[in-house]
Coordinates of C-alpha atoms in Angstrom, one line a residue:
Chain A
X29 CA 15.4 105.5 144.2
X30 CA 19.2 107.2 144.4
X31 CA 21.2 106.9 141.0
X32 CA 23.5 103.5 141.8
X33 CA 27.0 105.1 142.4
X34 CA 28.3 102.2 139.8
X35 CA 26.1 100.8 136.7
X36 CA 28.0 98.4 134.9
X37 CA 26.1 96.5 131.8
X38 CA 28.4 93.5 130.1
X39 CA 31.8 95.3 130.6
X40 CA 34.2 93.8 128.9
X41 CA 38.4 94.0 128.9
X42 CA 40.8 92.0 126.3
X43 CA 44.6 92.6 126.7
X44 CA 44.7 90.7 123.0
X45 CA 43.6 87.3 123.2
X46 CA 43.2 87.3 127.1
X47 CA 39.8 88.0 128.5
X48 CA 40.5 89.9 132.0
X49 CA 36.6 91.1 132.5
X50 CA 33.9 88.9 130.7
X51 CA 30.9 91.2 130.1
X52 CA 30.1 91.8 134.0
X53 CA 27.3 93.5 134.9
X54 CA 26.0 94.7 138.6
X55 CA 25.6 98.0 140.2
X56 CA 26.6 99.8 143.7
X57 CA 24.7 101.7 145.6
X58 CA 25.3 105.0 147.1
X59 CA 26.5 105.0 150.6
X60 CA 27.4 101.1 150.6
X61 CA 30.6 99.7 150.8
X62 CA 30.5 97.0 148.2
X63 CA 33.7 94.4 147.9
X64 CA 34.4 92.5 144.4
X65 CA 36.5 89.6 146.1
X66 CA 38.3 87.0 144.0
X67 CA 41.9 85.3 143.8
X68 CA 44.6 87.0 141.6
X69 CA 44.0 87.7 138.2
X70 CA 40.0 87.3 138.6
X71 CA 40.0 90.8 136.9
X72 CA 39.6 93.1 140.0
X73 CA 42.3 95.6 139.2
X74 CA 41.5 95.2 135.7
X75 CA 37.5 96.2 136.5
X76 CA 38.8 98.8 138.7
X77 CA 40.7 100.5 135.9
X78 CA 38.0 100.5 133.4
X79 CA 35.9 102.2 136.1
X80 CA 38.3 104.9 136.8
X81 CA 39.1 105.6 133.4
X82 CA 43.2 104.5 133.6
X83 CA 42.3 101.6 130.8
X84 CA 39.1 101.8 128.1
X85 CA 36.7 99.0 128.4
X86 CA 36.8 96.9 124.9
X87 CA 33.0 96.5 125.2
X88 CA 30.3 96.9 127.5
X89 CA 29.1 100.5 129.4
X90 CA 29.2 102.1 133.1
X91 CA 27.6 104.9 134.8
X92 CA 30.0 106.4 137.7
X93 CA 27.9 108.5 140.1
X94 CA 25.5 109.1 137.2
X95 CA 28.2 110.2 134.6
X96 CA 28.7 108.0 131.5
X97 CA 32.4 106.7 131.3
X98 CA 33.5 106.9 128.2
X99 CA 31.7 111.0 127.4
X100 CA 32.0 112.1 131.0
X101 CA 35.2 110.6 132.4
X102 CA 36.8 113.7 133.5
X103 CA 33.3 115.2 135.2
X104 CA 33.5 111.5 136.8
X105 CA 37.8 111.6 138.0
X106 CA 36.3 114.9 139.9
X107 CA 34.0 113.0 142.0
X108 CA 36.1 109.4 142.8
X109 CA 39.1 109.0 144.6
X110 CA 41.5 106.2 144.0
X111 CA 43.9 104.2 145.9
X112 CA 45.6 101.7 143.9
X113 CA 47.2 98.4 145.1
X114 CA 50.7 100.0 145.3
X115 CA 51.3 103.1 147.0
X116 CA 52.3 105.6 144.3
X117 CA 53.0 109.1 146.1
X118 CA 56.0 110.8 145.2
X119 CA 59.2 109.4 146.7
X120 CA 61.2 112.7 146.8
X121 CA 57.9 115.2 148.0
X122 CA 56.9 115.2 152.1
X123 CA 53.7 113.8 152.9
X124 CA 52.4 117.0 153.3
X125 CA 53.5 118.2 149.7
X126 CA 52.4 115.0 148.2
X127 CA 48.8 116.1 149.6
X128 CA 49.0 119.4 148.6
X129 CA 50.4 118.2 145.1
X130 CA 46.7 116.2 144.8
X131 CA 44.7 119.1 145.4
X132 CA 46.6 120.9 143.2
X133 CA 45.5 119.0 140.8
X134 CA 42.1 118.7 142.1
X135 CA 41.7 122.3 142.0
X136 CA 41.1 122.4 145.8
X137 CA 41.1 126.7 146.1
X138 CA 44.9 127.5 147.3
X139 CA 44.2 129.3 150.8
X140 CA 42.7 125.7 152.1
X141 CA 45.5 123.2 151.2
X142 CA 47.2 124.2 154.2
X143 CA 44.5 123.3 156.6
X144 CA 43.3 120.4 154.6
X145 CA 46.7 118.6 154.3
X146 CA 47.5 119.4 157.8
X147 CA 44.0 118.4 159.0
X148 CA 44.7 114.8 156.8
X149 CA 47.6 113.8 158.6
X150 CA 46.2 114.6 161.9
X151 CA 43.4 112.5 160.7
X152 CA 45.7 109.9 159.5
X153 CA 48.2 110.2 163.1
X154 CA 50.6 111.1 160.5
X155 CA 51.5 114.9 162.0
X156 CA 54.5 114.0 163.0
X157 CA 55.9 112.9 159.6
X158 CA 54.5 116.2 157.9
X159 CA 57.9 116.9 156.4
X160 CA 59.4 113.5 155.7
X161 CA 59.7 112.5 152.0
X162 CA 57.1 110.0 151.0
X163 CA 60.1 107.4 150.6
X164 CA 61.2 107.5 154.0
X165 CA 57.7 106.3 155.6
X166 CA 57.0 102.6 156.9
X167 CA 54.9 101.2 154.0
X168 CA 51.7 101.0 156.6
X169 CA 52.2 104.9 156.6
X170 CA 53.1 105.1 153.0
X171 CA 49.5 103.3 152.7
X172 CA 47.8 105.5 154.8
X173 CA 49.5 109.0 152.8
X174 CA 47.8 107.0 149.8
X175 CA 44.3 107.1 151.2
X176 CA 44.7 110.7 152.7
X177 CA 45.7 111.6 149.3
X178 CA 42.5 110.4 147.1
X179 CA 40.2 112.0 150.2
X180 CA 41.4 115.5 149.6
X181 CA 39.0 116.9 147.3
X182 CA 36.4 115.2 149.3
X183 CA 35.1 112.2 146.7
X184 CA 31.9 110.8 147.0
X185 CA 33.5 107.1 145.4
X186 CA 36.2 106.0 146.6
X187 CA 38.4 103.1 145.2
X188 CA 40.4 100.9 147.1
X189 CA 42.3 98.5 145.0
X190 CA 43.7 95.8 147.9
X191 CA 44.2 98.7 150.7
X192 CA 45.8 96.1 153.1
X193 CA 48.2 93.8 151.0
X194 CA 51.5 94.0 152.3
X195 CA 50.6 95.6 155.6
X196 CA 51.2 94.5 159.2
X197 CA 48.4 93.5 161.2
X198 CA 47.9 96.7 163.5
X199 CA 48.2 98.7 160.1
X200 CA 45.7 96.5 158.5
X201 CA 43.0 97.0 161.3
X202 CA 44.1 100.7 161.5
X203 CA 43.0 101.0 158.0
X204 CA 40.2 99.2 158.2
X205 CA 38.6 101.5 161.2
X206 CA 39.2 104.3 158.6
X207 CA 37.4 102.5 155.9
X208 CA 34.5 101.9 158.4
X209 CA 34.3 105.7 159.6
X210 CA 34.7 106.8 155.8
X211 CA 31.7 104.5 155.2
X212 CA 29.9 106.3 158.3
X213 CA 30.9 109.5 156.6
X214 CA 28.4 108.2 153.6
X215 CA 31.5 108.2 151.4
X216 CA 30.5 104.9 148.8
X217 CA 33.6 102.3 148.8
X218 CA 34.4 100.0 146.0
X219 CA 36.8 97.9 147.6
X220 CA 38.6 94.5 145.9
X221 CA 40.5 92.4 148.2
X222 CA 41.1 88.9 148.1
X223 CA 41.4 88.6 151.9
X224 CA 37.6 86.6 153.0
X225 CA 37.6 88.2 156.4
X226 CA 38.1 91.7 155.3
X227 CA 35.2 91.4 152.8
X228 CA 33.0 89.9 155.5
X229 CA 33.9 92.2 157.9
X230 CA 33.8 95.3 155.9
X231 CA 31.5 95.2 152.8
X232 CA 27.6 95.6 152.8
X233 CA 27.3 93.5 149.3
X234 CA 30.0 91.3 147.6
X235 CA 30.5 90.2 144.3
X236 CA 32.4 86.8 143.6
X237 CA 34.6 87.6 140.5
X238 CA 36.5 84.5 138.7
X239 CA 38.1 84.0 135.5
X240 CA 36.5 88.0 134.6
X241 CA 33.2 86.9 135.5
X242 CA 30.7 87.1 138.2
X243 CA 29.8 84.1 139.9
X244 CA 27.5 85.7 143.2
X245 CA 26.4 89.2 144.2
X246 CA 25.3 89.7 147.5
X247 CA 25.2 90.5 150.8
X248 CA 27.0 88.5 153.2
X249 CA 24.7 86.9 154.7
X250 CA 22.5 86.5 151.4
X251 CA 25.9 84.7 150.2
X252 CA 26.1 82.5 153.3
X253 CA 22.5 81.6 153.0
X254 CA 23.1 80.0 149.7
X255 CA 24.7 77.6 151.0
X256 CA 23.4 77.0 154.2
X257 CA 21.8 73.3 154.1
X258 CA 20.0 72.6 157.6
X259 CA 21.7 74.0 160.7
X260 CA 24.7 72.7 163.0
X261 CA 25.0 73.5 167.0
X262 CA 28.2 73.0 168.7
X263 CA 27.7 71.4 172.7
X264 CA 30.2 71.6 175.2
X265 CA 29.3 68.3 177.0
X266 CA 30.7 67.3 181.0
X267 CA 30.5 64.0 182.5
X268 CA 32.1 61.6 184.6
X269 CA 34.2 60.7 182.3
X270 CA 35.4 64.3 180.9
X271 CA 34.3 66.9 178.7
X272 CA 34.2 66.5 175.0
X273 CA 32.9 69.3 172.4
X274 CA 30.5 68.0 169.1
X275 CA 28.9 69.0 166.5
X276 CA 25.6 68.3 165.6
X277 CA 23.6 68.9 162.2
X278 CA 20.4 68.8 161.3
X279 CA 17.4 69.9 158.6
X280 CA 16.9 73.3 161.3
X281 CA 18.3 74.4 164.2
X282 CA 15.8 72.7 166.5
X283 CA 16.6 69.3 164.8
X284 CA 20.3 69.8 165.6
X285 CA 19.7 70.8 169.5
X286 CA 17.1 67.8 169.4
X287 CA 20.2 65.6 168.3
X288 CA 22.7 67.1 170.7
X289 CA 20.6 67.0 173.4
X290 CA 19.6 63.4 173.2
X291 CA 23.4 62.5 173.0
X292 CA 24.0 64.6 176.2
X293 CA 21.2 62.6 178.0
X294 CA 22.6 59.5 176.7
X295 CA 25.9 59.7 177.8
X296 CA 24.7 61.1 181.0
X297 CA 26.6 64.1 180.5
X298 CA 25.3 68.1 181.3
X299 CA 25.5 70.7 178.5
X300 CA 27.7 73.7 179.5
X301 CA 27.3 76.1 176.2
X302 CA 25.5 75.5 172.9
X303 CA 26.5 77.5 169.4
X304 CA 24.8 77.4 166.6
X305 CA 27.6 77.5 163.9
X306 CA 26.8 79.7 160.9
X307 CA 28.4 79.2 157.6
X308 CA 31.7 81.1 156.9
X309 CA 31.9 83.7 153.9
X310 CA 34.9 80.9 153.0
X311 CA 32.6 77.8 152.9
X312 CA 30.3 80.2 150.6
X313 CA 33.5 81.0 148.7
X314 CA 34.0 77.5 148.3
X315 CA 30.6 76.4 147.1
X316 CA 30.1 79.5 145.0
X317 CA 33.5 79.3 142.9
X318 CA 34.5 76.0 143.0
X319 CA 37.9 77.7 144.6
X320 CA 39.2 76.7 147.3
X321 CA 40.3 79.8 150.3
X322 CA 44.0 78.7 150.3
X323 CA 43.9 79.5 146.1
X324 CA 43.4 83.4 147.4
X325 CA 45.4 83.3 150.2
X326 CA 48.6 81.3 148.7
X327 CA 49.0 83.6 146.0
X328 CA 50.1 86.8 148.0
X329 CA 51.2 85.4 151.6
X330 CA 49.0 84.9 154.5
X331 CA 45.8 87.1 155.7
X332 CA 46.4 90.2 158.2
X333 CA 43.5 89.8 159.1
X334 CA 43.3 90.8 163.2
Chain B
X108 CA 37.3 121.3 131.5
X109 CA 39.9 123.6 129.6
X110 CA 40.7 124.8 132.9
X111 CA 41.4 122.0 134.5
X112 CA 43.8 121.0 131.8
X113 CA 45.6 124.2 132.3
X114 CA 45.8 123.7 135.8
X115 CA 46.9 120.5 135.5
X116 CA 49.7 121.3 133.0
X117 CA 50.9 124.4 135.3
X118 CA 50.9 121.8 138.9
X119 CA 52.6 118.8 136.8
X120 CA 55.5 120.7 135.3
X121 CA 56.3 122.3 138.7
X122 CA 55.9 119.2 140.5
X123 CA 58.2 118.1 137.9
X124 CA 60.8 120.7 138.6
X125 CA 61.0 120.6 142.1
X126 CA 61.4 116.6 142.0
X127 CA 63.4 115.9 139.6
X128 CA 64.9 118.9 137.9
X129 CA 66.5 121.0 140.2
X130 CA 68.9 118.6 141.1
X131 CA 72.4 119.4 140.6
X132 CA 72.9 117.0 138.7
X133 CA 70.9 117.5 136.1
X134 CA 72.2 121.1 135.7
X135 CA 75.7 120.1 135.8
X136 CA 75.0 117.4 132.8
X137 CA 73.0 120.2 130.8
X138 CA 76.1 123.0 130.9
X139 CA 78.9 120.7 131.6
X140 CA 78.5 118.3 128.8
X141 CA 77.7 121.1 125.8
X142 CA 80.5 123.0 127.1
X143 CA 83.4 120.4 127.5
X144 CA 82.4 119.4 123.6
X145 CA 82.9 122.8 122.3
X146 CA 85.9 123.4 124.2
X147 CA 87.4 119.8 122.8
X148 CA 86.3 121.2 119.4
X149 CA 87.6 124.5 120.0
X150 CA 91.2 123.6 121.3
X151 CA 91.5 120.8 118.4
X152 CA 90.3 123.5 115.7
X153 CA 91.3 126.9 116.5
X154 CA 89.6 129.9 114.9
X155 CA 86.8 132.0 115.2
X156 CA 85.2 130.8 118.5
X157 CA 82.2 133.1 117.8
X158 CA 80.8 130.4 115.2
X159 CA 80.7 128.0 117.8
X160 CA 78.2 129.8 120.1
X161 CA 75.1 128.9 118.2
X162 CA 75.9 125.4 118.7
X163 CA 77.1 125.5 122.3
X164 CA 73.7 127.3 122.7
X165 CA 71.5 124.7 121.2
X166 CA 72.9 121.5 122.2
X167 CA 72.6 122.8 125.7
X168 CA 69.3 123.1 125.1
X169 CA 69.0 119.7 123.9
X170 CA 71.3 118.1 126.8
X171 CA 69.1 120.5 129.3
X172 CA 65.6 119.9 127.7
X173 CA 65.8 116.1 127.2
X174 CA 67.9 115.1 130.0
X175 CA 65.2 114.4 132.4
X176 CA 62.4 114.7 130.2
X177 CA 63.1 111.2 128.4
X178 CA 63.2 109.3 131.5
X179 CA 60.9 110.8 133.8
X180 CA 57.6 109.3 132.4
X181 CA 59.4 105.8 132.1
X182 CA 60.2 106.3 135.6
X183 CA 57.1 107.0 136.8
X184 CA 55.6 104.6 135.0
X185 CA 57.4 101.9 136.2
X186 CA 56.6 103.4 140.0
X187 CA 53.0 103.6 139.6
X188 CA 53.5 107.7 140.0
X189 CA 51.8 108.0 136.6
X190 CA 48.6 106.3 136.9
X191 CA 48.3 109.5 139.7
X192 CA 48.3 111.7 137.4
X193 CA 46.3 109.9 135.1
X194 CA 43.5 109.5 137.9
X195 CA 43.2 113.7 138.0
X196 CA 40.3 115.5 136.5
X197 CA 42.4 116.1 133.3
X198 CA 42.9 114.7 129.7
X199 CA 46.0 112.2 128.9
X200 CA 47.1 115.0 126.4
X201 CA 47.1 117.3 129.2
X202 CA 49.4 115.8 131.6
X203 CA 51.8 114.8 128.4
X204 CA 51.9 118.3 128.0
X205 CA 52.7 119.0 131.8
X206 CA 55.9 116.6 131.8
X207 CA 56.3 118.6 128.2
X208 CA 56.6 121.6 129.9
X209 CA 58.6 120.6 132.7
X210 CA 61.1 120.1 130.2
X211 CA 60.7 123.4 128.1
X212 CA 61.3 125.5 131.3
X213 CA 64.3 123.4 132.8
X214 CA 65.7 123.2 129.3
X215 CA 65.2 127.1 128.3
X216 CA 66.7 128.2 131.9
X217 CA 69.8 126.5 131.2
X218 CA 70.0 127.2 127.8
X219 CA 68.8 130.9 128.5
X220 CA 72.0 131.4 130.8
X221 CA 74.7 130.0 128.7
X222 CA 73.0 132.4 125.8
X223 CA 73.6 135.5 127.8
X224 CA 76.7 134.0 128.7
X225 CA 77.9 133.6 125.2
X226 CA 76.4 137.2 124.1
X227 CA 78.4 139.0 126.9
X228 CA 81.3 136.7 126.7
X229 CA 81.4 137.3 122.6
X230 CA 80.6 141.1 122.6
X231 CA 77.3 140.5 120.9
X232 CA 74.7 142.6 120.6
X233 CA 71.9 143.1 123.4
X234 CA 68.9 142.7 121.2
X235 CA 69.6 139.4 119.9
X236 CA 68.6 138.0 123.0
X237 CA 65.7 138.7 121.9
X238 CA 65.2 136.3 118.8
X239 CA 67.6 133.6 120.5
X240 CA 65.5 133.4 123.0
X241 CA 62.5 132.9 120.6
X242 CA 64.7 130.4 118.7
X243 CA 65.1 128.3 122.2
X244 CA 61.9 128.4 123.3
X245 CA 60.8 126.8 119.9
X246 CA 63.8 124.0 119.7
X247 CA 63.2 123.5 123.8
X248 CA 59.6 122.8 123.1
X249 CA 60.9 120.4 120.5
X250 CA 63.4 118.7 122.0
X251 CA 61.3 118.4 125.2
X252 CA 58.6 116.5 122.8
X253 CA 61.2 114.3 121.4
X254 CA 62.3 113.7 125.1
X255 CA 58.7 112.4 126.0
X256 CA 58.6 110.4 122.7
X257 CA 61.4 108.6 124.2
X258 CA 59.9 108.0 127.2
X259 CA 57.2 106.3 126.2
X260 CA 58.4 104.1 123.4
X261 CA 60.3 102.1 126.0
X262 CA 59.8 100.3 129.1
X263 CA 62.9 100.5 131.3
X264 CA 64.3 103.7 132.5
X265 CA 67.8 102.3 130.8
X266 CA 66.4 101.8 127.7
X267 CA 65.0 105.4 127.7
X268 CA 68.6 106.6 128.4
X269 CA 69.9 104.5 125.7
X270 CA 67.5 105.7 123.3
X271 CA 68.0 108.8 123.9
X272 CA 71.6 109.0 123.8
X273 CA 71.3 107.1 120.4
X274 CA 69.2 110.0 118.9
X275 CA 71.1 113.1 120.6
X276 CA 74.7 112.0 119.5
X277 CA 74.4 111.4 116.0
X278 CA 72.3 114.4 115.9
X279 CA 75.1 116.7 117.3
X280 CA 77.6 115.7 114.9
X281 CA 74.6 115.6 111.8
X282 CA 72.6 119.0 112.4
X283 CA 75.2 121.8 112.1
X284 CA 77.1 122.3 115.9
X285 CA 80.7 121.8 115.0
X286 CA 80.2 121.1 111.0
X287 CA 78.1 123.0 109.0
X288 CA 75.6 121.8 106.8
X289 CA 76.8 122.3 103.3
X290 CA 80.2 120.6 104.3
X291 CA 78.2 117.1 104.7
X292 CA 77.7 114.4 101.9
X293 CA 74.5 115.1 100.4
X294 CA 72.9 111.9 102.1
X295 CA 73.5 113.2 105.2
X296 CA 72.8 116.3 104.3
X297 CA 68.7 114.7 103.4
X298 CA 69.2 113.3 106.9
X299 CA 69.5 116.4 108.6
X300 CA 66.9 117.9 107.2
X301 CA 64.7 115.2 109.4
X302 CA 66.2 116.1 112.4
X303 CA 64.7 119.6 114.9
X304 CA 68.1 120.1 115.7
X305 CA 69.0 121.1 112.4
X306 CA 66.4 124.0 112.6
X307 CA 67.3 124.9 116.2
X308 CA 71.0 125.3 115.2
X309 CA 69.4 127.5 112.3
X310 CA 67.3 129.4 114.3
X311 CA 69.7 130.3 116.6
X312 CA 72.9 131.4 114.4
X313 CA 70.5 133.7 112.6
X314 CA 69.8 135.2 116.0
X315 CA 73.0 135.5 117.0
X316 CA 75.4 135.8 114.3
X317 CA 73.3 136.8 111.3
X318 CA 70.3 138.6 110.6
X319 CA 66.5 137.2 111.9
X320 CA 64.2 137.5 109.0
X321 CA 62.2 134.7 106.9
X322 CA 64.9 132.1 107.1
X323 CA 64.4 132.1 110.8
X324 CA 60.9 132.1 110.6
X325 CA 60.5 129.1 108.8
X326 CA 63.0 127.4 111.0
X327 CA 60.4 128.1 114.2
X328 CA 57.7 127.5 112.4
X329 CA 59.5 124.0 111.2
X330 CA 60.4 123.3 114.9
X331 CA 56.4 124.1 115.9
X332 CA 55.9 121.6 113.5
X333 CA 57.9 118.9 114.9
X334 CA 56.9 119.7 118.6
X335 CA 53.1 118.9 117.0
X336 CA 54.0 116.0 115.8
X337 CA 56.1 114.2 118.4
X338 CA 53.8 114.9 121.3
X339 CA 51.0 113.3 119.2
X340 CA 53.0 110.4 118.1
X341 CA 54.1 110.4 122.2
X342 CA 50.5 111.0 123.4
X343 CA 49.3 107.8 120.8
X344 CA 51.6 106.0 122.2
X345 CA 51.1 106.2 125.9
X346 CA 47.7 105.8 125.1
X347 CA 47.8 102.7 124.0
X348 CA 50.3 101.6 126.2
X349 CA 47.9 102.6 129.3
X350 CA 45.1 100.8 127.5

């Protein structure tokens, strides 16, 4: 079995008497993209900075790719890249300086920062901006610089600290197709967001963080199954006297379409189209946290969700 | 991992430079500002101009080495531009020492012109360049360190100019640039015995005006002593304020 690119055992974070990460423990595997969704001030950012070495953990240990945090962090910052929640190039450097500024300090070999930048901002349909101060892009570009910049020295971990707050929606689903090839690429992704869709849509596992702890780990469709109870199928009914759209639930699916279809035959209507309806990462949210969606959403302005 | 550091140190103090020091501004603040003073003091008290060159010298390097230096990690802090650097494959210590440098170079460059300015201007000889120059590289490193102390004791980029002015003003009129020493009360005399630009202003009259020997030496090694310490206090510091 591969090393887990992430081994966390009861890490801990105290800003004095606050507790921001409450002895959390899980672990990511290589090649997966693996979301840690919660509502503001859950500890995300908080866990995220323990794991790339910008704050010390006040108890607890992690393994990144293999590499213990607190002996090895500087073997580890070789092999991660980070994009934190705010796009932090420099204002005053062009995009392509700013790139070649990171593998600078990467220790990327001087005759292919050139190439690399210029082949990042292809790769990011930022070309045409090569010599515009980082300042002067729209913050969807600004956001995408970000990313190129933590993929320069080509990092087997990558961070993304909420890549698409703040961004429009074609920038968000721009950056999300990037995520997705990155992922293809075999490039591991630790992503937080607080957006439901993007997790669902983006991340292999997901972890549920609240108050600093872990409330659910994993996948998807693991997290939906906990709280599926029986099965609901939506009809699209037509009859003499109009069309009408229900619901129907039952213990299984075949109890629900038993339901439906003896309401269809009742009313002497005819059944155009049956859905099953599957639970939504949001009621799982719900059930799992005791949060409600609107708590993660009201706190930084509606999803972008396309 | 050593290399790395040193890599690291080298790419942060050019960044450094070409973002934020090489402005004109920030040139014209490090000569103008040093120079109007001395001129002030030098058409208010005529005399010997020659005994003002060691100060006009040093406090350049001060204006030059701290101007920048004691706001730029405030600033950067406050944009997020820091956490970059703290995300490289190199130590905290490390990328203090880059800003650090950024600071020495910018500060000996300006100071390093007004100094051959004042040697030709004041028929000096050639060879003290020499030992001045030691004697700036020493109180730039200094001053550059209290510059990043600065920094990081505060959170706003304001409050890093005003603490900064607070220290370099009384420290001009304290450590020997228009007044020397032995003309002070005694107290204040104690005083500016705690300050680097006391020793700088030392260092650098022996270079130029008198002879370089032991008295000079201790006042480098004096200044290597407090670059030492205020980058560790700065480095503790931004430690724990990261943490």
């Amino acid at each position: 079995m591969p090393t887990p690119a992430i081994e966390t055992k009861e890490l801990t974070k105290h800003y004095g008497d606050l507790v921001a990460v409450d002895h959390i423990s899980f672990e990511v595997r290589t090649g997966e993209v693996f979301a840690l969704l919660g509502p503001n001030g859950a500890g995300k950012t908080t866990t995220i900075r323990m794991l790339t070495g910008l704050t010390r953990p006040t108890a607890g240990d992690a393994r990144v790719l293999g590499f213990d945090l607190r002996r090895d962090l500087p073997r580890i910052k070789k092999h991660i890249g980070v994009v934190p929640e705010r796009s932090n190039l420099y204002d005053e450097l062009s995009a392509f300086d700013n790139l070649v500024f990171a593998m600078q300090l990467y220790g990327v070999p001087r005759r292919e920062r050139g190439a690399r930048a210029d082949e990042l901002l292809r790769r990011f349909r930022l070309e045409g901006k090569r010599d515009v101060p980082f300042a002067r892009l729209s913050r969807g570009m600004r956001r995408a610089l970000t990313l190129a910049a933590a993929l320069v020295h080509r990092p087997r971990l990558l961070f993304l600290d909420e890549p698409t707050v703040g961004l429009d929606v074609v920038s968000a689903h721009g950056l999300r197709a990037l995520i997705e090839r990155l992922r293809g690429e075999g490039v591991t992704i630790f992503l937080t967001t607080h957006y439901l869709e993007e997790a669902e849509r983006l991340a292999d596992r997901v972890a549920l963080l609240v108050q600093g702890h872990i409330v659910a780990l994993d996948t998807v469709e693991g997290l939906k199954a906990r709280v599926r109870r029986g099965s609901t199928v939506e009809v699209h009914l037509v009859g003499a006297a109009g069309e009408e759209r229900l619901c129907f639930h039952g213990e299984d699916t075949e109890a629900a379409l038993r339901l439906a279809l003896a309401h269809a035959e009742a009313e002497g209507k005819q059944v155009v189209t049956i859905n099953t309806l599957q639970p939504t990462l949001e009621e799982a949210f719900i059930e799992l946290t005791g949060l409600s969606a609107e708590v993660m959403l009201a706190e930084k302005g509606s999803s972008n969700v396309a | 991992m050593w290399r790395d550091d040193l890599r690291g140190i080298f790419y942060i103090a050019l960044k450094d430079m070409r973002a934020y020091y090489l402005k004109p501004p920030n040139i014209s603040w490090g000569i103008l500002f040093p120079g109007a003073l001395i001129l002030a003091f030098a058409i208010r008290t005529p005399g010997d101009l020659r005994v003002l060159a060691p100060g006009l010298v040093t406090m350049t390097a001060l204006f030059s080495a701290t101007s920048m230096e004691a706001i730029v990690i405030t600033f950067e802090r406050r944009t997020g531009a820091l956490e970059r650097l703290m995300l490289a494959p190199i130590t905290l210590p490390a990328m203090l020492a880059g800003k650090v440098l950024g600071g020495i170079l910018f500060g000996l460059a300006i100071s390093a012109v007004v100094l051959v300015g004042v040697t030709a201007g004041f028929g000096l000889a050639a060879w003290r360049l020499a030992p001045a120059f030691l004697a700036l590289l020493l109180s730039t490193a200094a001053f550059s360190a209290l510059g990043a102390l600065v920094s990081v004791a505060v959170r706003e980029v304001f409050e890093a100019q005003t603490l900064a002015n607070l220290l370099r003003f009384p420290m001009i009129f304290l450590c020997g640039v228009f007044v020397p020493l032995s003309r002070l009360p005694a107290v204040l005399q104690v005083l500016a015995r705690a300050l680097p630009l006391t020793y700088a202003v030392e260092a650098v009259e022996a270079a130029l005006l008198g002879t370089p020997g032991w008295p000079m030496a201790f006042d480098l090694a004096v200044l290597a002593g407090f670059t030492a310490l205020l980058f560790a206090l700065a480095a503790a510091i931004l430690r724990r304020r990261l943490d």
